[in-house]
Short mmCIF file of C-alpha atoms in Angstrom, two decimals:
data_model
loop_
_atom_site.label_atom_id
_atom_site.label_comp_id
_atom_site.label_asym_id
_atom_site.label_seq_id
_atom_site.Cartn_x
_atom_site.Cartn_y
_atom_site.Cartn_z
CA MET A 8 60.37 -15.13 -19.76
CA ILE A 9 58.32 -15.42 -16.38
CA ASP A 10 57.83 -19.38 -15.34
CA SER A 11 54.27 -20.48 -14.78
CA ALA A 12 54.64 -20.58 -11.15
CA LYS A 13 55.77 -16.62 -10.78
CA ALA A 14 52.67 -15.92 -13.18
CA GLY A 15 50.43 -17.64 -10.83
CA PHE A 16 52.04 -15.58 -7.78
CA TYR A 17 51.45 -12.21 -9.86
CA LEU A 18 48.20 -13.04 -10.70
CA ASN A 19 47.25 -13.96 -6.86
CA THR A 20 48.60 -10.85 -5.47
CA LEU A 21 46.45 -8.72 -8.23
CA ASN A 22 43.70 -10.64 -7.40
CA SER A 23 44.38 -10.35 -3.76
CA GLN A 24 44.33 -6.04 -4.42
CA ILE A 25 40.47 -6.24 -5.90
CA LYS A 26 38.06 -5.12 -3.54
CA MET A 27 35.05 -7.33 -4.04
CA ASP A 28 31.60 -5.31 -3.57
CA LEU A 29 29.81 -6.45 -1.04
CA PRO A 30 26.20 -7.92 -1.71
CA PHE A 31 23.29 -6.56 -0.39
CA THR A 32 22.03 -8.59 2.63
CA GLU A 33 19.01 -7.92 5.24
CA SER A 34 19.64 -5.40 8.43
CA TYR A 35 18.09 -8.00 10.38
CA LYS A 36 18.75 -11.68 11.57
CA ILE A 37 15.52 -14.40 12.21
CA LYS A 38 14.86 -15.61 15.80
CA MET A 39 11.75 -17.38 15.21
CA VAL A 40 10.22 -19.24 12.26
CA GLU A 41 6.33 -20.04 11.58
CA PRO A 42 5.90 -22.81 9.32
CA ILE A 43 4.36 -22.75 5.82
CA ARG A 44 2.70 -25.57 3.93
CA LYS A 45 2.94 -26.48 0.38
CA SER A 46 -0.61 -27.76 -1.14
CA THR A 47 -1.55 -29.44 -4.32
CA ARG A 48 -3.24 -27.66 -7.52
CA LYS A 49 -6.12 -30.18 -6.76
CA GLU A 50 -6.45 -28.80 -3.19
CA ARG A 51 -6.31 -25.33 -4.31
CA GLU A 52 -8.89 -25.96 -7.21
CA ALA A 53 -11.21 -27.07 -4.61
CA TRP A 54 -10.70 -23.88 -1.91
CA ILE A 55 -10.89 -21.26 -4.21
CA LYS A 56 -14.03 -22.65 -5.54
CA LYS A 57 -15.28 -23.04 -2.29
CA ALA A 58 -14.41 -19.41 -1.67
CA GLN A 59 -16.50 -18.74 -4.64
CA TYR A 60 -13.05 -17.36 -6.41
CA ASN A 61 -12.71 -14.41 -4.10
CA LEU A 62 -9.26 -14.58 -2.26
CA PHE A 63 -10.28 -12.81 0.78
CA ASN A 64 -12.72 -16.19 1.62
CA LEU A 65 -9.72 -18.54 1.73
CA ARG A 66 -8.12 -19.66 4.99
CA SER A 67 -4.76 -18.67 5.82
CA GLU A 68 -3.68 -22.30 6.10
CA GLN A 69 -4.70 -22.64 2.63
CA VAL A 70 -2.08 -20.21 1.38
CA PHE A 71 1.34 -20.47 0.96
CA ILE A 72 2.92 -17.46 0.07
CA ASP A 73 0.46 -14.77 1.15
CA LEU A 74 1.03 -11.23 -0.36
CA LEU A 75 -2.77 -10.24 -0.09
CA THR A 76 -1.87 -6.65 1.77
CA ASP A 77 1.22 -5.52 4.00
CA SER A 78 -1.34 -4.56 6.33
CA GLY A 79 -1.11 -5.90 9.99
CA THR A 80 1.09 -8.53 8.43
CA GLY A 81 4.35 -7.80 9.49
CA ALA A 82 7.03 -8.92 11.96
CA MET A 83 7.63 -6.94 15.04
CA SER A 84 11.00 -6.44 16.51
CA ASP A 85 12.25 -7.76 19.83
CA GLN A 86 12.10 -3.80 21.17
CA GLN A 87 8.73 -4.06 20.06
CA TRP A 88 7.76 -7.18 21.87
CA GLY A 89 9.43 -5.94 24.61
CA ALA A 90 7.34 -2.64 25.02
CA ILE A 91 4.38 -5.00 24.70
CA MET A 92 4.99 -6.15 28.29
CA THR A 93 5.36 -2.73 29.87
CA GLY A 94 1.71 -1.04 28.31
CA ASP A 95 -0.26 1.08 30.52
CA GLU A 96 -3.91 -0.07 30.20
CA SER A 97 -5.52 2.49 31.91
CA TYR A 98 -9.17 3.64 30.41
CA ALA A 99 -7.93 7.23 30.60
CA GLY A 100 -4.38 8.61 30.67
CA SER A 101 -2.41 5.90 30.16
CA SER A 102 1.20 6.61 30.29
CA SER A 103 1.35 4.25 27.16
CA TYR A 104 -0.81 7.56 25.42
CA PHE A 105 1.63 9.80 26.25
CA HIS A 106 4.52 7.69 24.92
CA LEU A 107 2.99 7.60 21.84
CA LYS A 108 2.20 11.43 21.74
CA GLU A 109 5.82 12.25 21.86
CA THR A 110 6.89 9.74 19.74
CA ILE A 111 4.36 11.09 16.65
CA LYS A 112 5.19 14.68 17.82
CA ASP A 113 9.15 13.80 17.22
CA ILE A 114 8.11 12.33 14.09
CA THR A 115 5.64 14.33 12.00
CA GLY A 116 6.29 17.68 14.26
CA PHE A 117 2.27 17.29 14.56
CA ASP A 118 1.49 18.70 18.16
CA TYR A 119 -2.02 17.02 18.80
CA PHE A 120 -3.41 13.18 17.87
CA LEU A 121 -6.14 10.80 18.62
CA PRO A 122 -5.77 6.63 18.49
CA SER A 123 -7.45 4.76 16.81
CA HIS A 124 -7.97 0.92 15.82
CA GLN A 125 -7.24 1.14 12.48
CA GLY A 126 -6.45 3.25 9.40
CA ARG A 127 -10.03 3.02 8.15
CA ALA A 128 -11.29 4.08 12.00
CA ALA A 129 -9.17 7.05 11.40
CA GLU A 130 -11.03 8.27 8.05
CA ASN A 131 -14.45 7.03 9.75
CA VAL A 132 -13.92 9.65 12.73
CA LEU A 133 -12.20 12.51 10.62
CA PHE A 134 -14.83 11.99 7.54
CA SER A 135 -17.52 12.12 10.04
CA SER A 136 -16.37 15.36 11.43
CA LEU A 137 -15.59 17.12 8.13
CA ILE A 138 -17.38 15.71 5.12
CA LYS A 139 -20.92 16.44 4.02
CA GLU A 140 -23.11 15.03 1.49
CA GLY A 141 -22.41 16.89 -2.05
CA ASP A 142 -18.43 17.78 -0.90
CA LEU A 143 -15.51 17.29 -3.06
CA ILE A 144 -12.58 15.43 -2.04
CA PRO A 145 -9.43 15.64 -4.67
CA GLY A 146 -6.71 13.85 -4.15
CA ASN A 147 -4.29 11.47 -5.78
CA ALA A 148 -6.10 8.21 -6.63
CA HIS A 149 -7.73 7.47 -3.47
CA PHE A 150 -7.48 3.94 -2.32
CA ASP A 151 -10.54 1.63 -1.43
CA THR A 152 -11.66 2.38 2.05
CA THR A 153 -10.68 6.43 1.80
CA LYS A 154 -13.30 6.75 -1.68
CA GLY A 155 -15.88 4.11 0.17
CA HIS A 156 -16.09 6.61 3.44
CA ILE A 157 -16.38 9.52 0.96
CA GLU A 158 -18.83 8.02 -1.42
CA PHE A 159 -20.50 6.81 1.64
CA ARG A 160 -21.70 9.95 2.51
CA HIS A 161 -22.78 11.00 -0.56
CA ALA A 162 -19.53 13.11 -1.41
CA ASP A 163 -17.38 12.46 -4.43
CA ALA A 164 -13.73 11.86 -4.42
CA VAL A 165 -12.11 13.11 -7.16
CA ASP A 166 -8.78 11.80 -9.02
CA CYS A 167 -6.29 14.41 -9.64
CA THR A 168 -3.01 11.86 -9.86
CA ILE A 169 -0.33 12.84 -12.82
CA LYS A 170 -1.22 11.18 -16.40
CA GLU A 171 2.22 9.09 -16.17
CA ALA A 172 0.93 7.00 -12.95
CA TYR A 173 -1.26 5.20 -16.00
CA ASP A 174 1.43 4.01 -18.19
CA THR A 175 2.83 1.15 -16.60
CA THR A 176 5.82 1.24 -18.98
CA LYS A 177 6.68 4.44 -18.24
CA GLU A 178 9.57 5.63 -16.13
CA HIS A 179 8.95 8.64 -13.97
CA PRO A 180 10.19 9.18 -10.53
CA PHE A 181 7.22 10.25 -8.54
CA LYS A 182 4.13 8.56 -10.35
CA GLY A 183 2.36 9.41 -6.98
CA ASN A 184 2.07 13.11 -7.62
CA VAL A 185 -0.83 15.44 -7.70
CA ASP A 186 -1.41 17.39 -11.04
CA LEU A 187 -1.36 20.69 -10.17
CA ASP A 188 -3.61 21.68 -13.11
CA LYS A 189 -6.32 19.21 -12.33
CA LEU A 190 -6.24 20.02 -9.09
CA GLU A 191 -6.75 24.01 -9.24
CA HIS A 192 -9.21 23.31 -11.78
CA VAL A 193 -11.17 21.63 -9.10
CA LEU A 194 -10.39 24.58 -6.47
CA ILE A 195 -11.45 27.11 -9.07
CA SER A 196 -14.69 25.30 -10.55
CA ASN A 197 -16.08 24.99 -6.74
CA PRO A 198 -16.98 26.94 -3.60
CA LYS A 199 -14.45 26.39 -1.17
CA GLU A 200 -17.20 25.25 1.40
CA ARG A 201 -17.69 22.27 -0.79
CA ILE A 202 -13.83 21.38 -0.61
CA PRO A 203 -13.02 20.26 3.07
CA MET A 204 -9.80 18.85 2.42
CA ILE A 205 -7.41 17.70 -0.02
CA ILE A 206 -6.18 14.03 0.38
CA VAL A 207 -2.52 13.08 -0.79
CA THR A 208 -1.69 9.53 -0.27
CA VAL A 209 2.11 9.02 0.32
CA THR A 210 3.12 6.52 -1.28
CA CYS A 211 0.21 6.29 -3.31
CA ASN A 212 -1.26 2.83 -3.23
CA THR A 213 -3.90 2.71 -6.02
CA ALA A 214 -0.94 3.85 -8.50
CA GLY A 215 1.10 1.24 -7.67
CA GLY A 216 2.62 2.25 -4.42
CA GLN A 217 4.10 5.25 -5.96
CA PRO A 218 6.05 8.10 -4.62
CA VAL A 219 5.03 11.77 -4.09
CA SER A 220 8.12 14.20 -4.53
CA MET A 221 8.81 16.76 -1.99
CA GLN A 222 8.26 19.30 -4.25
CA ASN A 223 4.68 18.48 -5.65
CA LEU A 224 3.99 18.12 -1.66
CA LYS A 225 4.94 21.71 -0.92
CA ASP A 226 3.22 23.03 -4.69
CA VAL A 227 0.09 21.18 -3.30
CA TYR A 228 0.21 22.60 0.03
CA GLN A 229 0.11 26.30 -1.40
CA MET A 230 -2.05 25.68 -3.63
CA ALA A 231 -4.32 24.79 -0.75
CA LYS A 232 -3.38 27.88 1.65
CA LYS A 233 -4.38 30.26 -1.73
CA TYR A 234 -7.89 28.44 -2.27
CA GLY A 235 -8.56 28.00 1.94
CA THR A 236 -8.53 24.36 2.36
CA THR A 237 -6.87 21.78 4.18
CA ILE A 238 -4.22 19.24 3.12
CA ILE A 239 -4.44 15.78 5.21
CA PHE A 240 -2.10 13.19 4.51
CA ASP A 241 -2.99 9.52 4.13
CA ALA A 242 0.12 8.74 5.82
CA ALA A 243 0.24 4.91 5.91
CA ARG A 244 3.72 4.60 3.96
CA PHE A 245 4.89 7.71 4.81
CA ALA A 246 8.79 6.55 5.55
CA GLU A 247 8.90 4.57 2.39
CA ASN A 248 7.75 7.65 0.54
CA ALA A 249 10.46 9.72 2.44
CA TYR A 250 12.91 6.74 0.91
CA PHE A 251 11.97 7.61 -2.43
CA ILE A 252 12.75 11.40 -2.28
CA LYS A 253 15.82 10.39 -0.23
CA MET A 254 16.86 8.33 -3.22
CA ARG A 255 15.50 10.14 -6.30
CA GLU A 256 14.97 13.76 -5.28
CA PRO A 257 17.78 16.26 -5.69
CA GLY A 258 18.77 18.02 -2.68
CA TYR A 259 17.99 15.44 -0.32
CA ARG A 260 20.81 12.57 -0.69
CA ASN A 261 22.64 13.84 2.51
CA GLN A 262 19.46 14.34 4.48
CA SER A 263 18.32 11.53 6.93
CA ILE A 264 15.12 10.03 6.98
CA LYS A 265 13.94 11.86 9.78
CA GLU A 266 14.44 15.04 8.74
CA ILE A 267 12.83 14.38 5.10
CA VAL A 268 9.70 13.04 7.35
CA ARG A 269 9.56 16.11 9.08
CA GLU A 270 9.69 18.36 5.99
CA MET A 271 7.01 16.12 4.16
CA PHE A 272 4.67 16.85 7.32
CA SER A 273 5.38 20.53 7.26
CA TYR A 274 3.51 20.60 3.98
CA ALA A 275 0.36 19.18 5.79
CA ASP A 276 -2.26 20.07 8.47
CA GLY A 277 -3.05 16.77 9.42
CA MET A 278 -2.81 12.66 8.74
CA THR A 279 -4.63 9.87 9.24
CA MET A 280 -2.40 6.47 9.63
CA SER A 281 -2.92 2.53 9.33
CA SER A 282 -0.30 1.94 11.79
CA LYS A 283 -0.43 -1.61 10.28
CA LYS A 284 2.02 -0.26 7.38
CA ASP A 285 4.57 1.82 8.68
CA GLY A 286 3.79 1.42 12.18
CA LEU A 287 5.48 -1.67 12.17
CA VAL A 288 2.49 -3.20 14.04
CA ASN A 289 -0.58 -5.62 13.56
CA ILE A 290 -3.30 -3.30 14.52
CA GLY A 291 -3.55 0.36 15.29
CA GLY A 292 -4.01 3.53 14.03
CA PHE A 293 -4.12 7.53 14.50
CA MET A 294 -4.63 10.95 13.39
CA ALA A 295 -2.49 13.54 13.99
CA PHE A 296 -3.02 17.51 13.54
CA ARG A 297 -1.34 20.98 13.76
CA GLU A 298 -3.86 22.48 15.45
CA LYS A 299 -5.90 21.89 18.41
CA GLU A 300 -9.26 23.19 16.42
CA MET A 301 -9.19 19.85 14.37
CA VAL A 302 -8.77 17.57 17.52
CA ASP A 303 -11.85 19.28 19.19
CA LYS A 304 -13.97 18.48 15.94
CA CYS A 305 -13.01 15.05 15.64
CA SER A 306 -13.05 14.05 19.48
CA MET A 307 -16.84 13.38 19.65
CA HIS A 308 -16.75 10.97 17.00
CA THR A 309 -13.50 9.30 18.49
CA ILE A 310 -15.53 8.70 21.79
CA MET A 311 -18.74 7.52 19.61
CA PHE A 312 -16.99 4.90 17.05
CA GLU A 313 -13.24 4.20 19.00
CA GLY A 314 -13.27 4.75 22.44
CA PHE A 315 -11.94 7.11 25.14
CA VAL A 316 -9.52 10.07 23.60
CA THR A 317 -6.66 8.82 25.48
CA TYR A 318 -6.75 5.12 23.85
CA GLY A 319 -9.52 5.53 20.78
CA GLY A 320 -9.74 1.54 20.15
CA MET A 321 -6.17 0.61 20.96
CA SER A 322 -4.54 -1.27 24.05
CA GLY A 323 -1.81 0.56 26.16
CA ARG A 324 0.34 -2.35 24.88
CA ASP A 325 -0.21 -1.71 21.22
CA MET A 326 0.30 1.92 21.49
CA ASN A 327 3.78 1.18 23.42
CA ALA A 328 4.71 -1.45 20.44
CA LEU A 329 3.87 1.31 17.70
CA ALA A 330 5.72 4.06 19.14
CA VAL A 331 8.44 1.73 19.16
CA GLY A 332 7.95 0.94 15.47
CA LEU A 333 7.64 4.63 14.44
CA GLN A 334 10.82 5.04 15.37
CA GLU A 335 12.36 1.67 13.56
CA VAL A 336 10.86 2.80 10.37
CA VAL A 337 12.72 5.97 9.84
CA ASP A 338 15.79 4.29 10.17
CA PHE A 339 17.72 4.06 6.53
CA ASP A 340 18.79 0.41 6.80
CA TYR A 341 15.44 -0.89 7.60
CA LEU A 342 14.17 0.91 4.78
CA ASP A 343 16.67 -0.08 2.39
CA THR A 344 16.37 -3.59 3.33
CA ARG A 345 12.65 -3.38 2.67
CA ILE A 346 12.35 -1.53 -0.34
CA GLN A 347 15.30 -3.76 -1.91
CA GLN A 348 13.32 -6.81 -1.30
CA VAL A 349 10.39 -5.26 -3.13
CA LYS A 350 12.75 -4.43 -5.86
CA TYR A 351 13.98 -7.91 -6.00
CA LEU A 352 10.95 -9.28 -6.82
CA GLY A 353 10.04 -6.62 -9.39
CA ASP A 354 13.45 -7.11 -11.20
CA LYS A 355 12.76 -10.87 -11.54
CA LEU A 356 9.48 -10.15 -12.96
CA ILE A 357 10.84 -7.64 -15.46
CA GLU A 358 13.64 -10.39 -16.21
CA TYR A 359 10.92 -13.24 -17.08
CA GLY A 360 9.26 -10.80 -19.18
CA VAL A 361 6.06 -9.99 -16.99
CA PRO A 362 4.37 -6.72 -17.51
CA VAL A 363 4.51 -4.47 -13.99
CA GLN A 364 4.45 -0.93 -12.94
CA GLN A 365 7.57 0.73 -13.32
CA PRO A 366 9.31 1.86 -11.68
CA ILE A 367 9.04 -0.49 -8.69
CA GLY A 368 7.01 1.07 -5.89
CA GLY A 369 7.63 0.73 -2.12
CA HIS A 370 5.50 -1.69 -0.28
CA ALA A 371 4.35 -4.31 -3.33
CA VAL A 372 4.93 -5.22 -6.95
CA PHE A 373 1.95 -4.37 -9.29
CA VAL A 374 1.36 -6.56 -12.25
CA ASP A 375 -0.47 -5.07 -15.13
CA ALA A 376 -3.06 -7.53 -15.46
CA LYS A 377 -4.42 -5.67 -19.24
CA ARG A 378 -1.22 -6.34 -20.60
CA PHE A 379 -0.51 -9.61 -19.06
CA LEU A 380 -4.05 -11.33 -20.53
CA PRO A 381 -5.08 -9.21 -23.38
CA HIS A 382 -7.90 -11.91 -24.21
CA VAL A 383 -10.00 -11.49 -21.06
CA PRO A 384 -12.69 -9.02 -21.60
CA LYS A 385 -12.87 -5.86 -19.05
CA GLU A 386 -16.65 -7.08 -18.16
CA GLU A 387 -15.11 -10.49 -16.80
CA TYR A 388 -12.74 -8.68 -14.79
CA ILE A 389 -9.48 -9.52 -15.64
CA ALA A 390 -7.08 -8.58 -12.75
CA GLN A 391 -9.12 -10.92 -10.54
CA THR A 392 -8.89 -13.63 -13.15
CA LEU A 393 -4.78 -13.21 -13.19
CA ALA A 394 -5.00 -13.26 -9.23
CA VAL A 395 -6.85 -16.23 -9.22
CA GLU A 396 -4.60 -18.14 -11.67
CA LEU A 397 -1.90 -16.94 -9.74
CA TYR A 398 -3.32 -18.98 -6.59
CA LEU A 399 -3.99 -21.80 -8.32
CA GLU A 400 -0.41 -21.98 -10.19
CA GLY A 401 1.28 -22.07 -6.83
CA GLY A 402 -0.76 -21.12 -3.62
CA VAL A 403 0.67 -17.46 -3.93
CA ARG A 404 -2.63 -14.95 -2.71
CA GLY A 405 -2.39 -11.48 -4.16
CA VAL A 406 -5.08 -9.01 -4.47
CA GLU A 407 -6.90 -7.31 -7.27
CA ILE A 408 -6.52 -3.76 -7.68
CA GLY A 409 -8.87 -2.67 -11.11
CA THR A 410 -12.77 -2.99 -11.61
CA LEU A 411 -13.74 -5.22 -8.77
CA LEU A 412 -12.07 -2.58 -6.42
CA ALA A 413 -13.18 0.29 -8.46
CA ASP A 414 -16.57 -0.60 -7.52
CA ARG A 415 -19.81 0.81 -9.02
CA ASP A 416 -20.59 4.29 -10.06
CA PRO A 417 -22.75 5.61 -7.02
CA HIS A 418 -24.97 7.53 -9.35
CA THR A 419 -25.39 5.26 -12.17
CA ARG A 420 -24.63 1.86 -10.60
CA GLU A 421 -22.48 1.18 -13.76
CA ASN A 422 -19.33 -0.80 -13.26
CA ARG A 423 -16.14 1.40 -13.28
CA TYR A 424 -13.43 0.48 -15.29
CA PRO A 425 -9.99 1.91 -13.94
CA ALA A 426 -7.29 2.87 -16.31
CA LEU A 427 -5.25 0.21 -14.45
CA GLU A 428 -5.99 -3.27 -13.65
CA LEU A 429 -3.59 -4.66 -11.36
CA VAL A 430 -2.76 -7.78 -9.41
CA ARG A 431 -0.92 -6.20 -6.10
CA LEU A 432 1.55 -8.58 -4.52
CA ALA A 433 1.80 -6.78 -1.51
CA ILE A 434 5.50 -7.94 0.68
CA PRO A 435 4.95 -8.34 4.41
CA ARG A 436 7.43 -6.16 6.16
CA ARG A 437 10.38 -8.47 7.65
CA VAL A 438 8.71 -11.52 7.25
CA TYR A 439 9.80 -13.31 3.70
CA THR A 440 13.08 -14.18 2.42
CA ASN A 441 14.34 -13.38 -1.16
CA ASN A 442 14.14 -16.97 -1.78
CA HIS A 443 10.17 -16.81 -1.25
CA MET A 444 10.23 -13.57 -3.83
CA HIS A 445 12.16 -16.17 -6.38
CA TYR A 446 9.44 -18.51 -5.90
CA VAL A 447 6.56 -15.98 -6.31
CA ALA A 448 8.40 -14.49 -9.54
CA ALA A 449 8.61 -18.51 -11.07
CA VAL A 450 4.72 -19.03 -10.13
CA LEU A 451 4.04 -15.73 -12.09
CA LYS A 452 6.30 -16.85 -15.29
CA ASN A 453 4.54 -19.85 -15.53
CA VAL A 454 1.15 -18.08 -15.73
CA TYR A 455 2.38 -15.61 -18.18
CA ASP A 456 3.86 -18.65 -20.65
CA ARG A 457 0.32 -19.56 -20.94
CA ARG A 458 -1.34 -16.48 -21.16
CA ASP A 459 -2.77 -17.32 -24.32
CA GLN A 460 -5.03 -20.32 -23.18
CA ILE A 461 -6.72 -17.63 -20.79
CA LYS A 462 -9.60 -16.08 -22.57
CA HIS A 463 -12.23 -15.93 -19.95
CA GLY A 464 -12.77 -14.61 -16.63
CA PHE A 465 -15.54 -14.11 -13.75
CA SER A 466 -19.09 -13.19 -13.22
CA ILE A 467 -20.42 -11.72 -10.18
CA THR A 468 -23.18 -13.58 -8.60
CA HIS A 469 -23.33 -11.69 -5.11
CA GLU A 470 -21.81 -8.09 -4.31
CA ALA A 471 -22.16 -5.50 -1.44
CA PRO A 472 -23.47 -1.92 -2.68
CA ILE A 473 -19.86 -0.37 -1.38
CA LEU A 474 -16.60 -1.82 -0.80
CA ARG A 475 -17.73 -5.17 -2.60
CA HIS A 476 -14.15 -6.47 -3.49
CA PHE A 477 -13.83 -7.70 0.25
CA THR A 478 -16.93 -10.19 0.12
CA VAL A 479 -17.96 -10.46 -3.59
CA GLU A 480 -18.91 -13.90 -4.95
CA LEU A 481 -17.82 -14.79 -8.57
CA GLU A 482 -18.22 -17.76 -10.80
CA ARG A 483 -16.14 -18.69 -13.69
CA VAL A 484 -17.21 -17.15 -17.22
CA HIS A 485 -17.35 -20.57 -19.68
CA LYS A 486 -16.78 -19.93 -23.61
CA GLU A 487 -20.52 -20.71 -24.37
CA ALA A 488 -21.75 -18.09 -21.80
CA SER A 489 -19.43 -15.88 -23.26
CA VAL A 490 -20.86 -16.35 -26.59
CA ARG A 491 -24.11 -15.76 -25.89
CA LYS A 492 -23.48 -12.81 -24.00
#
């Protein structure tokens, strides 16, 4: 018999030999904080009514946790702030321009670039140079500004995303992929003069922050060369896409993020970039190209719309900060911290039964509003209804990715009802803690628990002819009005 003292000794010895798995933790420490204020529901009810139920119209101090966008809302590093102090503000030939040029070449492999003040400005320059009325621009679920710029020029964006992207319950590692059969049908059925480019968005925001596989990028590029057109990446979240390739696609686990990024861009002729995402800065964008001919086509519009070709709407200090950010974003530890936090929120929501796009994407969690609010008619803007309820419940601001964002058909002027009605919870980079994510999940659970009481949404009282969701004005639809309708 072993007495109790000896038994305790052996048990302690055994426990000391069992190595504990270390919990996940952030790859940075916090140096500066900014206070945020919790408001009351009564305050929020007054604020959102005054904002005409458009979350874009809220003042920032009226929001407790702001997940409206991850664009320009991140926290810069100490190295980036230091780089700001050495910016060269020369109008032409700034050393900051050449520093950024060298960094873009190192990261993407592209020899030529033109700066712009943000991503949609880069689209404006590129599309003004290449797209004409009647053109077709196929791609994987173009985002709002991309589609807006295309349709503003009386051209058509053609969605060639794989069908799996539109089933939020289906697990597929690369829901951002282009459907090659759909794409080839577009290319075969139309003269190549009408298809100046194919746009591949990495990651695909509209589909739920979903990545595109390396094999798909390669296949699309080969098809483009076969049919004589150009591949342009909408590369706002290129590094997050590379992370998913590393973690999900066979053959890439042992490659660095930087190596994966270089291969990704080898399957493109050019790119537009909103640097406010994976550039880790608060403002800025650019275009980059493999061939000088593309720069020559775009330079005139850069000078007209943005500024001289060596600053293009950016200050030297912001170009310096962007050059540092592009190096920081291809660090695996940074990306792992970033995407694990997004997954933490997604997993919490799944635990609470909240329907979300699965698998969880790179920059945001996308809540399936159709499944969340099955009683709200599609004509009453389901996703916007859920986004307003989320704000009223806990001061959390998300954004509608649904019928409002889809805009009206440019030919019929009827509402376009997309396959997915989503509320995007876009998480700023290096800003919030997981406690904040837990709070967001709890707020959504409270709304979900009373979902059967939410039966009506909104009607439009005023809208712009294009990109209406930014400035739309709404009013509540009450039961009596809905019955009359």
